[in-house]
Short mmCIF file of C-alpha atoms and ligand atoms in Angstrom, two decimals:
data_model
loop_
_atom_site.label_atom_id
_atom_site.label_comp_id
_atom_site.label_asym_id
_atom_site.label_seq_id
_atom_site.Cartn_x
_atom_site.Cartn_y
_atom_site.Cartn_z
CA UNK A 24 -148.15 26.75 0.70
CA UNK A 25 -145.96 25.76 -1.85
CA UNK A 26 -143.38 23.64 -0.51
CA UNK A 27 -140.21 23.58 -3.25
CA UNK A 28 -140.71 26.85 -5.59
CA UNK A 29 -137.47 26.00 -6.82
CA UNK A 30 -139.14 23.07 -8.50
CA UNK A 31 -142.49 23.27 -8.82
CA UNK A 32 -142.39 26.51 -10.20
CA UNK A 33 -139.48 26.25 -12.37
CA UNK A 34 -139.73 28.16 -16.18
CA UNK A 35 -140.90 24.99 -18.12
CA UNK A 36 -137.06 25.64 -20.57
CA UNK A 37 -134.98 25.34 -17.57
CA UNK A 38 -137.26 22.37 -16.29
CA UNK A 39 -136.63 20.88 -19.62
CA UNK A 40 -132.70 20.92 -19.22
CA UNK A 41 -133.27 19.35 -16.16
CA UNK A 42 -135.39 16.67 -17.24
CA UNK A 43 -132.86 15.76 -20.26
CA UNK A 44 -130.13 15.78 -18.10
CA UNK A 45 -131.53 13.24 -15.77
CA UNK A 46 -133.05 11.44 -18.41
CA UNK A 47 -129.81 10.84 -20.43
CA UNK A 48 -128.27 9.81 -16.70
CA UNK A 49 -131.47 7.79 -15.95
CA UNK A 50 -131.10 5.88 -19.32
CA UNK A 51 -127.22 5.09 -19.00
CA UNK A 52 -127.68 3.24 -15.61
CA UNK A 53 -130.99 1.43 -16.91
CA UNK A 54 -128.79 0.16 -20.05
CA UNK A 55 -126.05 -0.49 -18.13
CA UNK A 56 -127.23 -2.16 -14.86
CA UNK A 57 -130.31 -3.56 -16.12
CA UNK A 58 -130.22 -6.29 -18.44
CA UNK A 59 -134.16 -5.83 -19.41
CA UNK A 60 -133.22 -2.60 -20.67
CA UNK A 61 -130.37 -3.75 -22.28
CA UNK A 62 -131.88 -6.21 -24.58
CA UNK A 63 -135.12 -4.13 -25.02
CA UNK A 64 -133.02 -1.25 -26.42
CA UNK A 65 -130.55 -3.69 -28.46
CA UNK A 66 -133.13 -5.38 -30.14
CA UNK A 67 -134.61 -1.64 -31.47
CA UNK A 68 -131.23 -0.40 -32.14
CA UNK A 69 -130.92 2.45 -29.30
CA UNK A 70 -127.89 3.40 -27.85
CA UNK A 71 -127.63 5.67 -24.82
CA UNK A 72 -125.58 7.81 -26.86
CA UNK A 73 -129.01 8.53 -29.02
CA UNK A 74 -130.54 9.91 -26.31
CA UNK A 75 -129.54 14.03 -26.18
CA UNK A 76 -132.46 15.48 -25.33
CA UNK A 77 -135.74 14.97 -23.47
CA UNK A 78 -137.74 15.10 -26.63
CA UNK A 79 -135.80 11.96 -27.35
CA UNK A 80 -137.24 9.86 -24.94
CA UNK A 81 -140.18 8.47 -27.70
CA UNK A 82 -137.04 6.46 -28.90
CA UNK A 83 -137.26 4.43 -25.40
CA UNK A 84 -139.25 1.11 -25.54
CA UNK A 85 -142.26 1.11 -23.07
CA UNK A 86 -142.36 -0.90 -19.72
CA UNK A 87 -145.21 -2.52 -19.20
CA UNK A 88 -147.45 -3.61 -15.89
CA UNK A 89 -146.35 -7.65 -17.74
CA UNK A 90 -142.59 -6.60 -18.13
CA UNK A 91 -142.57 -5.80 -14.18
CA UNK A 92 -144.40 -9.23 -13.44
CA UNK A 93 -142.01 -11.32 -16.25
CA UNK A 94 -139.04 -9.64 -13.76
CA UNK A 95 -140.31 -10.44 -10.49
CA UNK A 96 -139.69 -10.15 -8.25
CA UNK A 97 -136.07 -8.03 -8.41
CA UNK A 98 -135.06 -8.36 -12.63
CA UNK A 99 -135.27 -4.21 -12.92
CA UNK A 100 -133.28 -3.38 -10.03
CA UNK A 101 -130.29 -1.47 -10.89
CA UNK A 102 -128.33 -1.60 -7.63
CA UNK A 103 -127.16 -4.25 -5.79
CA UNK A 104 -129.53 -5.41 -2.56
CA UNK A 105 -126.66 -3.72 -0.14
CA UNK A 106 -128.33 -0.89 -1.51
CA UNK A 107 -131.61 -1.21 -0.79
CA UNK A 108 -133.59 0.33 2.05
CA UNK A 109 -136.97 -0.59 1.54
CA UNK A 110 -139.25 -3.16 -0.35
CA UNK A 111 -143.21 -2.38 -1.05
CA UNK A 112 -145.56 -4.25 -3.36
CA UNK A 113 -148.62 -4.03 -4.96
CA UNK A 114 -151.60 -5.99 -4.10
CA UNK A 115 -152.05 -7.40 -7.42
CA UNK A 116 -155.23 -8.88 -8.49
CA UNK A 117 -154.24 -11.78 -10.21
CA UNK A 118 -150.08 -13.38 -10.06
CA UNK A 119 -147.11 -12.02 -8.73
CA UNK A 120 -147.52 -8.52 -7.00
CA UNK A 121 -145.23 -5.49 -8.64
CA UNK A 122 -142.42 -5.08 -6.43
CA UNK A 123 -140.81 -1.83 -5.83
CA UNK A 124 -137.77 -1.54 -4.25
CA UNK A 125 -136.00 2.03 -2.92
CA UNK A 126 -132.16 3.46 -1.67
CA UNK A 127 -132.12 5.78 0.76
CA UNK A 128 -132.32 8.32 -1.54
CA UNK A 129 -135.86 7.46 -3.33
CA UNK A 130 -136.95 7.28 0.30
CA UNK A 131 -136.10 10.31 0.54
CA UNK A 132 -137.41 11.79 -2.68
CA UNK A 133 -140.35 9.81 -2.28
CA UNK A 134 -141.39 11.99 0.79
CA UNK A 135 -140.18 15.08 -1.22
CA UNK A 136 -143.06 14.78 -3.35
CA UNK A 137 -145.76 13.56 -0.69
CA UNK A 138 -144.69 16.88 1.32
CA UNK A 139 -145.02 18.88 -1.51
CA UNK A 140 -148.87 17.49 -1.65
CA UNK A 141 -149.30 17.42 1.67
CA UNK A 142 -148.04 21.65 1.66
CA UNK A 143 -151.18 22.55 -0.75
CA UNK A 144 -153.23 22.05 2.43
CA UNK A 145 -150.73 23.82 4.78
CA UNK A 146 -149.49 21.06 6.65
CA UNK A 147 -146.58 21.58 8.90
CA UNK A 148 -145.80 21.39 12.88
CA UNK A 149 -148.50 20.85 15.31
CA UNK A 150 -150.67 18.75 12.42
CA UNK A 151 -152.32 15.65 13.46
CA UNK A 152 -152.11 13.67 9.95
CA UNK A 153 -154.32 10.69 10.66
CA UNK A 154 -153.29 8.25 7.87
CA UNK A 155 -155.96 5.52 7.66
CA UNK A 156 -154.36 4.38 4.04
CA UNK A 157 -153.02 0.41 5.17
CA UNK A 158 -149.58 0.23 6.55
CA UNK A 159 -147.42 -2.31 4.88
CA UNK A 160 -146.26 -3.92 1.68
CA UNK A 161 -149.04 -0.82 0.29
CA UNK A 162 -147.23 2.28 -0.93
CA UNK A 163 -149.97 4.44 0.91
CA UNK A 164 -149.24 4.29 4.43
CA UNK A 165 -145.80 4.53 4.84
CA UNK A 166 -145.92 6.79 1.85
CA UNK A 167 -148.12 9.55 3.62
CA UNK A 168 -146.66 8.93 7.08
CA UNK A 169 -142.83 9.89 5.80
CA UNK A 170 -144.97 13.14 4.11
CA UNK A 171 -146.28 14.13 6.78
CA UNK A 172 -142.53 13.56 8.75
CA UNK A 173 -140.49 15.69 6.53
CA UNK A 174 -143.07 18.65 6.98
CA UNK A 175 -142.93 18.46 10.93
CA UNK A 176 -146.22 17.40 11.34
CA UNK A 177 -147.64 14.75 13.86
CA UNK A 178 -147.80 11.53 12.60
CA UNK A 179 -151.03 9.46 13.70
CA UNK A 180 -150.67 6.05 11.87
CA UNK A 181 -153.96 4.36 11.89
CA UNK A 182 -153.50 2.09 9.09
CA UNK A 183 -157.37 1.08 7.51
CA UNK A 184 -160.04 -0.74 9.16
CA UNK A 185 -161.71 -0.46 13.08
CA UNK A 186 -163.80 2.93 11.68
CA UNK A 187 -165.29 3.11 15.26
CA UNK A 188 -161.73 3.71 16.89
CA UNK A 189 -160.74 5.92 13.91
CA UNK A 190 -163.28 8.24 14.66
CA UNK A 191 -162.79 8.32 18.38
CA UNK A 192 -159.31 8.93 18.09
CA UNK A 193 -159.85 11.65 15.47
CA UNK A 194 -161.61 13.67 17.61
CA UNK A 195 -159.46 13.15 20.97
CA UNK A 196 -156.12 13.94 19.55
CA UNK A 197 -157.63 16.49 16.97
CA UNK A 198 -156.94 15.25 13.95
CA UNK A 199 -156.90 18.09 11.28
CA UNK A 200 -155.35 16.02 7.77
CA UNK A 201 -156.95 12.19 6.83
CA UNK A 202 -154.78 10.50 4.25
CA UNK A 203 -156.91 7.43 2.86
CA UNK A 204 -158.80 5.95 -0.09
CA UNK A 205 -161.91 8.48 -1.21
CA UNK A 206 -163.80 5.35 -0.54
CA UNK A 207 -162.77 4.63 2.94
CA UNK A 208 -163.20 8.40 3.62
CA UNK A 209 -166.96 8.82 2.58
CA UNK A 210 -166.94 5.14 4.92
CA UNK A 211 -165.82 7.19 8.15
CA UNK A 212 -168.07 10.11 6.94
CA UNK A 213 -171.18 7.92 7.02
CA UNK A 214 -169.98 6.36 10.62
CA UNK A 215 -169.58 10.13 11.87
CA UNK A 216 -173.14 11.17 10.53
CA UNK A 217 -174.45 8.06 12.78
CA UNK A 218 -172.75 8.22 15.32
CA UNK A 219 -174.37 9.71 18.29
CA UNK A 220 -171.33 10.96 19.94
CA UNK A 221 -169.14 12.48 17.48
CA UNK A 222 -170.07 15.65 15.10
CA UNK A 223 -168.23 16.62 12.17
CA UNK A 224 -168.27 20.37 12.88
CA UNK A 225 -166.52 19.43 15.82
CA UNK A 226 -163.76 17.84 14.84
CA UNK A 227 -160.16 19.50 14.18
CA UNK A 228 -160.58 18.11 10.82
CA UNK A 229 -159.70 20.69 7.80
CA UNK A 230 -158.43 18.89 4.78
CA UNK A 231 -157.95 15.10 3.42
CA UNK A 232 -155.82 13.83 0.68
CA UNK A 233 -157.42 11.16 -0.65
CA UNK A 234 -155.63 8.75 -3.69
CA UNK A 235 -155.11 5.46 -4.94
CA UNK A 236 -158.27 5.25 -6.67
CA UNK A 237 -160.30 6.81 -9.38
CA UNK A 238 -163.34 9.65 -7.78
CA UNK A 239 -165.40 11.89 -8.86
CA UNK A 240 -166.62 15.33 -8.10
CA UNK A 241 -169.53 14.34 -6.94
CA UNK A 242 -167.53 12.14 -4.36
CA UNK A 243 -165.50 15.03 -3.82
CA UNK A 244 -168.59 17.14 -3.04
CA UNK A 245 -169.86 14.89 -1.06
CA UNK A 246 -166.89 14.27 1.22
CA UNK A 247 -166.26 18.04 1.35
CA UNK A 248 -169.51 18.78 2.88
CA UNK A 249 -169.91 15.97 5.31
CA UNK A 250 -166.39 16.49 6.78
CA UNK A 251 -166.37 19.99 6.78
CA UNK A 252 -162.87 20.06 4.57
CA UNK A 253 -161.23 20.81 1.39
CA UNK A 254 -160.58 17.22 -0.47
CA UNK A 255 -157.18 17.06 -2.00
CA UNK A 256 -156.34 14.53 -4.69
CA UNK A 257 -152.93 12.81 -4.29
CA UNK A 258 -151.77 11.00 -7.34
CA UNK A 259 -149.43 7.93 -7.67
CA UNK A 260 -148.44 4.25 -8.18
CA UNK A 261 -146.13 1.50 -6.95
CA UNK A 262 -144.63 1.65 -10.25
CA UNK A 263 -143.21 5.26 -10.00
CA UNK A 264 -142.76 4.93 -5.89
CA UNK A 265 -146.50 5.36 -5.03
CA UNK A 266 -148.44 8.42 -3.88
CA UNK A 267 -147.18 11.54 -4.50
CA UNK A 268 -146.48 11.23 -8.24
CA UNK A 269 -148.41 14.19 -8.26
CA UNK A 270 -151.26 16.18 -6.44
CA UNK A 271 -154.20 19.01 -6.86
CA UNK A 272 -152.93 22.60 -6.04
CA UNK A 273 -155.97 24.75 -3.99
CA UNK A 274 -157.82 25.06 -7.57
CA UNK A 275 -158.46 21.40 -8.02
CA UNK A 276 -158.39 21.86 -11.65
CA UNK A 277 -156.20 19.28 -12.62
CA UNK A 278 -153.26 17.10 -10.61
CA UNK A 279 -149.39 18.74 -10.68
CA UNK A 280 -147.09 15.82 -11.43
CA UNK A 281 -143.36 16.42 -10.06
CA UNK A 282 -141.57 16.36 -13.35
CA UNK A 283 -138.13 16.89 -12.04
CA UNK A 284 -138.54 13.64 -10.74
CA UNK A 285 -141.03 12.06 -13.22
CA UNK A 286 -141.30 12.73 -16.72
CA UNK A 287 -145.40 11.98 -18.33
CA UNK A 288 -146.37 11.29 -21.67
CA UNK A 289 -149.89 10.64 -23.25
CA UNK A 290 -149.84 8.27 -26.49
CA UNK A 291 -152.33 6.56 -28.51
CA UNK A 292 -152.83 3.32 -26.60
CA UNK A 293 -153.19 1.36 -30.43
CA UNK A 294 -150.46 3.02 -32.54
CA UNK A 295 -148.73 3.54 -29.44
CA UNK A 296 -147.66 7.31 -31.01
CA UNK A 297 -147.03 10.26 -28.60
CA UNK A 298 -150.61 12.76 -29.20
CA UNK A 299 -150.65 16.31 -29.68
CA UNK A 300 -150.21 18.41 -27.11
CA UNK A 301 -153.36 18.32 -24.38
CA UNK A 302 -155.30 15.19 -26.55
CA UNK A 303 -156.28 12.46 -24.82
CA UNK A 304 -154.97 9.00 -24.71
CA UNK A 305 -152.84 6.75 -22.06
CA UNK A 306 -150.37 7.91 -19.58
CA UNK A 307 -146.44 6.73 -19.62
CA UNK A 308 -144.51 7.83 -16.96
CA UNK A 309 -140.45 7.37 -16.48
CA UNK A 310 -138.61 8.02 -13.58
CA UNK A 311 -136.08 10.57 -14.05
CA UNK A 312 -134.14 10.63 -10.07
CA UNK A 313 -135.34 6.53 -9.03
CA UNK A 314 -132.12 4.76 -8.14
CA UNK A 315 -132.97 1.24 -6.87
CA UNK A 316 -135.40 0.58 -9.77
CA UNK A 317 -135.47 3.02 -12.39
CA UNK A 318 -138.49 2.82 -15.17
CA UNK A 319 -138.58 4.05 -18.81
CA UNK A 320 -141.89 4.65 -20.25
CA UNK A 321 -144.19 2.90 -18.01
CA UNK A 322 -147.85 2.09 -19.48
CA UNK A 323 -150.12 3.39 -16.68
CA UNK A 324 -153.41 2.49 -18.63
CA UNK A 325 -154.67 5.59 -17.21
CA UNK A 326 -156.90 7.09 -19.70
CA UNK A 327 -156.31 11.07 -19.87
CA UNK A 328 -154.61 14.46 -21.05
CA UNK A 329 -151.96 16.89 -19.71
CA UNK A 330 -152.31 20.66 -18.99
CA UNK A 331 -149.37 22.67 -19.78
CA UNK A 332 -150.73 26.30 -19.54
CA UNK A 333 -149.20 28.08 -16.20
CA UNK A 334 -151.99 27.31 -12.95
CA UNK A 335 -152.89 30.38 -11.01
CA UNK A 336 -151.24 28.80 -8.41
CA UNK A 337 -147.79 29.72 -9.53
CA UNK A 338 -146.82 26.34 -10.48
CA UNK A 339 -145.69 25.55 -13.98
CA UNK A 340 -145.78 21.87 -13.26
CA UNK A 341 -147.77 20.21 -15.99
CA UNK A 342 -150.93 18.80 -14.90
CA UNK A 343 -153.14 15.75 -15.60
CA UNK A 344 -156.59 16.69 -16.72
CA UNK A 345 -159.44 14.31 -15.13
CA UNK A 346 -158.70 10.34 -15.23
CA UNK A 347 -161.57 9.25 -17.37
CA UNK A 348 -160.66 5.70 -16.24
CA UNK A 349 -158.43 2.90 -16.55
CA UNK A 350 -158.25 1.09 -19.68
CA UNK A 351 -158.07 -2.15 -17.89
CA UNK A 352 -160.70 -1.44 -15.81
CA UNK A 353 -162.63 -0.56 -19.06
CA UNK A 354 -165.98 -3.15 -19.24
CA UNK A 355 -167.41 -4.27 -22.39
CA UNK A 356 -170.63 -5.01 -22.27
CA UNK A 357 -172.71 -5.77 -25.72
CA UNK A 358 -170.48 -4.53 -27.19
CA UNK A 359 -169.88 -0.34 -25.50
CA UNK A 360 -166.95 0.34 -23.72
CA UNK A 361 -168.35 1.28 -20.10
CA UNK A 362 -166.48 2.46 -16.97
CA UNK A 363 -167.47 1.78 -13.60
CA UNK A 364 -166.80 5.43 -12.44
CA UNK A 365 -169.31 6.70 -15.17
CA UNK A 366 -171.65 4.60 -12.98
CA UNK A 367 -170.82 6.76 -9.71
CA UNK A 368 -170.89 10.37 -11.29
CA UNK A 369 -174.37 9.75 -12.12
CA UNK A 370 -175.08 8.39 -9.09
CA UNK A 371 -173.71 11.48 -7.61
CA UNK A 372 -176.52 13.90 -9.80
CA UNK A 373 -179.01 12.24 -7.46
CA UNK A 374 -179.77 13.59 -3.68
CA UNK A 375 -181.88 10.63 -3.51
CA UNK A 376 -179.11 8.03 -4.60
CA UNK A 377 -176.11 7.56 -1.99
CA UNK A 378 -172.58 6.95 -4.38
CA UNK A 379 -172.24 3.28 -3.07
CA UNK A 380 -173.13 0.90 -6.12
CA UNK A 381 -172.01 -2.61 -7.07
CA UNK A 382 -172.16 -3.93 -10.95
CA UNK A 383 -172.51 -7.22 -11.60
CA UNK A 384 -171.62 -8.89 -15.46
CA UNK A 385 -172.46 -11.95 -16.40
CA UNK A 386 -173.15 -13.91 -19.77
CA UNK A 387 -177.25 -15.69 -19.96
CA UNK A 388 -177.81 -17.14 -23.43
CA UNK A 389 -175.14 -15.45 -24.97
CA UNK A 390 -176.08 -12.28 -24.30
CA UNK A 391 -174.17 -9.70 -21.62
CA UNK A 392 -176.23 -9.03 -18.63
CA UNK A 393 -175.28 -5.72 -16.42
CA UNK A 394 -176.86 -5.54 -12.88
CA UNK A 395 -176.29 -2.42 -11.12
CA UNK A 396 -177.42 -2.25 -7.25
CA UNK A 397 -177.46 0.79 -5.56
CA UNK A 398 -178.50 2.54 -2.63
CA UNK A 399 -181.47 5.58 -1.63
CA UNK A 400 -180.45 7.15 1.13
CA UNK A 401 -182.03 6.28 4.76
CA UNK A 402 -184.53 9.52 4.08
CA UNK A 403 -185.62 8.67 0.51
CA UNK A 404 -185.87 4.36 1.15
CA UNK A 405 -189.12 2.73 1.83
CA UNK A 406 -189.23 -1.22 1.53
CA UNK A 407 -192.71 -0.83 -0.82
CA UNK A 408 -191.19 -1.21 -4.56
CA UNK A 409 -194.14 1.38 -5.48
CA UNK A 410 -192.25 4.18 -3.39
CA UNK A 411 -189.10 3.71 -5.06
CA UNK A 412 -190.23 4.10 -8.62
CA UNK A 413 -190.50 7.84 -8.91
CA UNK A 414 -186.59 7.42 -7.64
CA UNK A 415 -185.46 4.84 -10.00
CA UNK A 416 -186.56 5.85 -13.39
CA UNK A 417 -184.76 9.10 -13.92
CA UNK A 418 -181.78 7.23 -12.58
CA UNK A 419 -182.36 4.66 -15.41
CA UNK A 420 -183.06 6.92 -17.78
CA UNK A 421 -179.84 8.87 -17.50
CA UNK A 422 -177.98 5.56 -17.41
CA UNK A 423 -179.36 4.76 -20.43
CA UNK A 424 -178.73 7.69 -22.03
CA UNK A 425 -175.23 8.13 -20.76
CA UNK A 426 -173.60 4.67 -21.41
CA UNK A 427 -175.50 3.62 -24.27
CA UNK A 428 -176.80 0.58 -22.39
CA UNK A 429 -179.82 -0.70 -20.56
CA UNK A 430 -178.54 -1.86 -16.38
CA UNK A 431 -181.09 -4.07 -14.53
CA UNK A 432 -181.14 -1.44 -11.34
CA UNK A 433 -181.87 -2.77 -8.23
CA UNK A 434 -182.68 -0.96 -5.23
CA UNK A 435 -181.27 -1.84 -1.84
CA UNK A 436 -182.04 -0.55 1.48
CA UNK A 437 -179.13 1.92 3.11
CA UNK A 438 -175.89 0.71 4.15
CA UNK A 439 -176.39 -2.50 2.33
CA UNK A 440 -173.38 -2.53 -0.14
CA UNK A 441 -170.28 -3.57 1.27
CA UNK A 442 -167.74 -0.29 2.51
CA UNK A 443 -164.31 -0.65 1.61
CA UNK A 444 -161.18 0.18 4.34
CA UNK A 445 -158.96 0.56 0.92
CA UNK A 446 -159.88 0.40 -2.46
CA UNK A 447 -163.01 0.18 -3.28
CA UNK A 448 -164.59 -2.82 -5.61
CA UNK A 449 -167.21 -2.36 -7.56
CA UNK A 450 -167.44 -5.04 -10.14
CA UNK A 451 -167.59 -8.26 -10.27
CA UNK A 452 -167.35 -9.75 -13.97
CA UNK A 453 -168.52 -13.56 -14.21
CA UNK A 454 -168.16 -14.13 -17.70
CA UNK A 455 -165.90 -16.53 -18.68
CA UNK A 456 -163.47 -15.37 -20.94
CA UNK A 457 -161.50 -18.52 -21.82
CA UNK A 458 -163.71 -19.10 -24.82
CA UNK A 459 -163.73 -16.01 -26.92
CA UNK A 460 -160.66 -14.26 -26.29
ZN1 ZN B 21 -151.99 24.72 -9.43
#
């Protein structure tokens, strides 16, 4: 179902006047209410006058993920608190978290484009949307729970964590949509196939919309089969509102962003030039409807290209091709560039292998060390290190041959790796930095 033709399917020239329109209003307010803006756009001689057309917007300066820490926690608000509604904030690994900070009318907008996600698997009245994303100062629970409320459908608001009770309540109030992390989900999927009293083909279960991290198609696969649904991907940040930037249509062949209401880009992350049309490089987003905290050119680090050919499923939103990773997530280790998720879609080629892994980095006489553990499934593990060899060499060959680099792989019996309730960690990087960089 597509929930806004108006918008989604809009001919890309009238979506255009659109876009310019609210970009030339989005850049007024941001120069006038937000000094920030002000002095970024002073110092490279813009005026909001420049600004005519959407095409115009490589003249804007870029915000950065640094810029939105430098202001915390309320510098690149653009209204005052009176008008606020709502506060959320990132997590944040390290410092201050990224604050994001919503009228009533980003609210509003902000379930817009969740619905419109939420409508590619059908939802609507007499759904049970169990959303096991956490509830709080994280975009993703309240961000699928007012979704799911502005399409009618049954709100079940689990929050993350107690999988047991999850899964019992999924199958006594027939839950048919899971909104959560595709790590969490493949959690509850692996607590279903042990559980002696619940079955997967007899839950209500039909679709999930799974976000907020980086997975694969084997993932996908793997969820799709062991829940008996269709796995939607629902795209977003704090930065932009949170999930619902974008999402898959039925084809899964690349993730619709909502340009009415956000405008992408992909540049070259060095020369920090726009690329030709469907390259690859890093993806900016600006807000183009936000109110409380509007953003110009935000550097996602997302590493990726856009789709503008028509979908077949009517839309004519653009769409991101496949996230090849995050540049700050990006490892490098003697020397090669490696991503953890290159780790998991090879996982994923083997029946033998479940996707769980952990890699571990560390420096030993000046040289990088890379320690991958992963995990044979319960029907493939025996504890004799003889048994496990026919398993682990054509996993360490394609590793090898893949990333460019020799892992330490170590086998671990099932279950071992720690499950996630919300995003999933899979590095841990002990190198000390301090010295070389
Ligand atoms: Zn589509």
């Amino acid at each position: 179902m597509i929930h806004n033709p108006a918008m989604e399917c809009m001919p890309r020239e009238e979506m255009r006047k659109l876009q310019t329109e609210r970009l030339i209003k989005t850049v007024k307010t941001c120069y006038e209410k937000v000094p920030f803006y002000k002095r970024k756009m002073d110092k490279m001689g813009i005026k909001p006058e420049d600004i005519t057309s959407i095409d115009d917007i490589t003249k804007l300066p870029f915000t950065t993920k640094y810029d939105l820490r430098d202001e915390y926690p309320f510098g690149l608000q653009a209204v005052p608190m009176s008008e606020v509604r709502r506060i959320h904030a990132s997590s944040g690994t390290t410092g201050k978290p990224v604050v994001g900070t919503y009228t009533q009318n980003d609210l509003d907008n902000w379930a817009e484009c969740v619905a419109r996600v939420l409508a590619v698997g059908d939802i609507g009245p007499g759904d049970v949307v169990q959303v096991s994303y956490g509830y709080g100062l994280f975009t993703g629970g309240l961000g699928a729970h007012d979704g799911a409320a502005k399409l009618g459908a049954i709100q079940l608001p689990t929050s993350s964590g107690n999988s047991e009770k999850q899964i019992m309540l999924m199958q006594d109030f027939g839950t048919t949509a899971l909104c959560c992390t595709p790590s969490y989900a493949l959690h509850l999927a692996e607590c279903i196939e042990k559980s002696d009293t619940v079955k997967a083909e007899n839950l209500k279960l039909r679709v999930g919309f799974f976000g907020a991290e980086p997975w694969t198609w084997g993932i996908r696969r793997e969820l799709e089969k062991k829940l008996h649904i269709k796995a939607i991907d629902i795209y977003g940040l704090t930065e932009m509102s949170g999930p619902g930037v974008g999402g898959e249509c039925q084809y899964q062949d690349g993730t619709h962003v909502w340009e009415d209401m956000f405008y992408p880009e992909i540049i070259n992350p060095e020369t920090l030039e726009p690329v030709a049309p469907g390259e690859q490089g890093e993806l900016v987003f600006t807000s183009l409807c936000k109110e409380a905290m509007p953003i110009l050119r935000y550097r996602t680090r997302d590493l990726t290209h856009l789709i503008y050919e028509k979908c077949r499923c009517g839309r004519t939103a653009v769409r991101i091709g496949k996230i090849l990773g995050r540049s700050d997530d990006m490892l490098i280790i003697r020397g090669v560039n490696v991503f953890p998720s290159q780790v998991e879609a090879i996982l994923t080629e083997f029946p033998a292998f479940s996707p769980q892994y952990f890699i571990t980095v560390d420096r030993k006489n000046h040289e990088d060390t890379f320690d991958l553990d992963v995990e044979l499934r319960p029907e493939f593990f025996s504890p004799n290190p003889a048994k496990q060899m026919p398993f682990i060499k054509p996993l360490y060959d394609r590793l090898c041959s893949v990333m460019g680099i020799k892992p330490n792989v170590h086998i671990l019996p099932p279950n071992s790796i720690q499950r996630s309730t919300g995003k999933a960690k899979h590095v841990n990087d002990k190198r000390d930095f301090s010295n070389w960089r």
